[in-house]
Amino acid sequence: MVQFMTARLDASFAALSDATRRGVLEQLGRGDASITELAGRFDMTLTGMKKHVGVLEQAGLVTTEKVGRVRTCRLGQRGFQEEIAWIEERHRIWSMRFDALDEVIEALKRREKADG
């Protein structure tokens, strides 16, 4: 059985639960950006964007580097391997359950057909 780092997954899924933060990840997928640039693109205050970036940074999805007065954001190095593994495991479990349900339904149909 695959062991998952619960705290990391909690932080990651919590970060991904917000549309703005998902948008920031999309934006950073196209290239690095400063917090000021991100705030402008999402029409939000600098303070608001700093909070979103902070959540993403704590989840390990984004890294930041301050050079002078500019804090530049980029995608984190760890990617989504743990999240993908967790989702794939849930998908496998649900697929098995639906396959079992299909078998029950087919057995009921065969019995109904045999009984007339």
PDB file of N, CA, C and O in Angstrom, residues 4 6 11 13 16 33 35 38-39 42 46 49 51 53-54 64 68 77 79 92 97 101 108:
ATOM      1  N   PHE A   4       1.067   7.909   2.080  1.00  0.00           N
ATOM      2  CA  PHE A   4       1.021   9.299   1.669  1.00  0.00           C
ATOM      3  C   PHE A   4       1.388  10.203   2.835  1.00  0.00           C
ATOM      4  O   PHE A   4       1.062   9.918   3.967  1.00  0.00           O
ATOM      5  N   THR A   6       0.379  12.871   4.740  1.00  0.00           N
ATOM      6  CA  THR A   6      -0.903  13.518   4.939  1.00  0.00           C
ATOM      7  C   THR A   6      -0.791  15.035   5.041  1.00  0.00           C
ATOM      8  O   THR A   6      -1.558  15.751   4.404  1.00  0.00           O
ATOM      9  N   ALA A  11      -2.041  20.274   2.787  1.00  0.00           N
ATOM     10  CA  ALA A  11      -1.627  21.618   2.382  1.00  0.00           C
ATOM     11  C   ALA A  11      -1.804  21.821   0.883  1.00  0.00           C
ATOM     12  O   ALA A  11      -2.270  22.876   0.431  1.00  0.00           O
ATOM     13  N   PHE A  13      -3.874  20.124  -1.293  1.00  0.00           N
ATOM     14  CA  PHE A  13      -5.275  20.178  -1.719  1.00  0.00           C
ATOM     15  C   PHE A  13      -5.962  21.436  -1.195  1.00  0.00           C
ATOM     16  O   PHE A  13      -6.822  21.990  -1.876  1.00  0.00           O
ATOM     17  N   LEU A  16      -4.966  24.092  -3.553  1.00  0.00           N
ATOM     18  CA  LEU A  16      -5.616  23.927  -4.859  1.00  0.00           C
ATOM     19  C   LEU A  16      -7.128  24.142  -4.809  1.00  0.00           C
ATOM     20  O   LEU A  16      -7.766  24.229  -5.858  1.00  0.00           O
ATOM     21  N   ALA A  33       6.967  35.151 -12.423  1.00  0.00           N
ATOM     22  CA  ALA A  33       6.328  36.465 -12.328  1.00  0.00           C
ATOM     23  C   ALA A  33       6.534  37.026 -10.930  1.00  0.00           C
ATOM     24  O   ALA A  33       6.647  36.270  -9.958  1.00  0.00           O
ATOM     25  N   ILE A  35       5.242  39.154  -7.569  1.00  0.00           N
ATOM     26  CA  ILE A  35       3.958  39.230  -6.880  1.00  0.00           C
ATOM     27  C   ILE A  35       3.169  40.421  -7.397  1.00  0.00           C
ATOM     28  O   ILE A  35       1.955  40.329  -7.581  1.00  0.00           O
ATOM     29  N   LEU A  38       1.565  39.408 -10.648  1.00  0.00           N
ATOM     30  CA  LEU A  38       0.446  38.489 -10.405  1.00  0.00           C
ATOM     31  C   LEU A  38      -0.765  39.243  -9.862  1.00  0.00           C
ATOM     32  O   LEU A  38      -1.898  38.998 -10.290  1.00  0.00           O
ATOM     33  N   ALA A  39      -0.525  40.149  -8.928  1.00  0.00           N
ATOM     34  CA  ALA A  39      -1.635  40.937  -8.364  1.00  0.00           C
ATOM     35  C   ALA A  39      -2.333  41.719  -9.472  1.00  0.00           C
ATOM     36  O   ALA A  39      -3.564  41.787  -9.508  1.00  0.00           O
ATOM     37  N   PHE A  42      -4.509  39.433 -11.711  1.00  0.00           N
ATOM     38  CA  PHE A  42      -5.714  38.916 -11.050  1.00  0.00           C
ATOM     39  C   PHE A  42      -6.549  40.047 -10.443  1.00  0.00           C
ATOM     40  O   PHE A  42      -7.500  39.768  -9.728  1.00  0.00           O
ATOM     41  N   LEU A  46      -1.857  43.803  -3.543  1.00  0.00           N
ATOM     42  CA  LEU A  46      -0.573  43.146  -3.321  1.00  0.00           C
ATOM     43  C   LEU A  46      -0.637  42.254  -2.084  1.00  0.00           C
ATOM     44  O   LEU A  46      -0.136  41.121  -2.084  1.00  0.00           O
ATOM     45  N   MET A  49      -2.541  39.047  -2.880  1.00  0.00           N
ATOM     46  CA  MET A  49      -1.734  38.114  -3.678  1.00  0.00           C
ATOM     47  C   MET A  49      -0.623  37.500  -2.840  1.00  0.00           C
ATOM     48  O   MET A  49      -0.310  36.316  -2.993  1.00  0.00           O
ATOM     49  N   LYS A  51      -0.789  36.709   0.233  1.00  0.00           N
ATOM     50  CA  LYS A  51      -1.400  35.627   1.017  1.00  0.00           C
ATOM     51  C   LYS A  51      -1.579  34.378   0.158  1.00  0.00           C
ATOM     52  O   LYS A  51      -1.275  33.265   0.605  1.00  0.00           O
ATOM     53  N   VAL A  53       0.096  33.527  -2.547  1.00  0.00           N
ATOM     54  CA  VAL A  53       1.428  32.977  -2.847  1.00  0.00           C
ATOM     55  C   VAL A  53       1.997  32.282  -1.609  1.00  0.00           C
ATOM     56  O   VAL A  53       2.626  31.218  -1.718  1.00  0.00           O
ATOM     57  N   GLY A  54       1.733  32.847  -0.426  1.00  0.00           N
ATOM     58  CA  GLY A  54       2.207  32.226   0.815  1.00  0.00           C
ATOM     59  C   GLY A  54       1.618  30.836   1.012  1.00  0.00           C
ATOM     60  O   GLY A  54       2.321  29.899   1.412  1.00  0.00           O
ATOM     61  N   THR A  64       9.645  31.328  -3.966  1.00  0.00           N
ATOM     62  CA  THR A  64       9.838  32.754  -4.229  1.00  0.00           C
ATOM     63  C   THR A  64      11.274  33.130  -3.913  1.00  0.00           C
ATOM     64  O   THR A  64      11.939  32.473  -3.113  1.00  0.00           O
ATOM     65  N   GLY A  68      16.412  42.522  -4.329  1.00  0.00           N
ATOM     66  CA  GLY A  68      16.105  43.942  -4.156  1.00  0.00           C
ATOM     67  C   GLY A  68      14.712  44.095  -3.580  1.00  0.00           C
ATOM     68  O   GLY A  68      14.400  43.514  -2.551  1.00  0.00           O
ATOM     69  N   GLN A  77       9.579  22.769  -7.260  1.00  0.00           N
ATOM     70  CA  GLN A  77      10.273  21.665  -7.927  1.00  0.00           C
ATOM     71  C   GLN A  77       9.597  20.322  -7.735  1.00  0.00           C
ATOM     72  O   GLN A  77       9.798  19.405  -8.511  1.00  0.00           O
ATOM     73  N   GLY A  79       6.454  19.195  -7.943  1.00  0.00           N
ATOM     74  CA  GLY A  79       5.383  18.756  -8.836  1.00  0.00           C
ATOM     75  C   GLY A  79       4.205  18.167  -8.080  1.00  0.00           C
ATOM     76  O   GLY A  79       4.013  18.439  -6.907  1.00  0.00           O
ATOM     77  N   ARG A  92      -8.703   3.888  -8.645  1.00  0.00           N
ATOM     78  CA  ARG A  92      -8.632   2.425  -8.703  1.00  0.00           C
ATOM     79  C   ARG A  92      -9.703   1.804  -7.808  1.00  0.00           C
ATOM     80  O   ARG A  92     -10.408   0.881  -8.213  1.00  0.00           O
ATOM     81  N   ARG A  97     -15.126  -0.860  -7.367  1.00  0.00           N
ATOM     82  CA  ARG A  97     -16.492  -0.853  -6.835  1.00  0.00           C
ATOM     83  C   ARG A  97     -17.522  -0.816  -7.966  1.00  0.00           C
ATOM     84  O   ARG A  97     -18.531  -1.525  -7.913  1.00  0.00           O
ATOM     85  N   LEU A 101     -20.328  -3.586  -8.935  1.00  0.00           N
ATOM     86  CA  LEU A 101     -21.732  -3.215  -9.102  1.00  0.00           C
ATOM     87  C   LEU A 101     -22.251  -3.689 -10.461  1.00  0.00           C
ATOM     88  O   LEU A 101     -23.367  -4.209 -10.559  1.00  0.00           O
ATOM     89  N   LEU A 108     -28.404  -9.889 -11.764  1.00  0.00           N
ATOM     90  CA  LEU A 108     -29.836  -9.634 -11.570  1.00  0.00           C
ATOM     91  C   LEU A 108     -30.590  -9.685 -12.896  1.00  0.00           C
ATOM     92  O   LEU A 108     -31.700 -10.228 -12.965  1.00  0.00           O
TER      93      LEU A 108
END
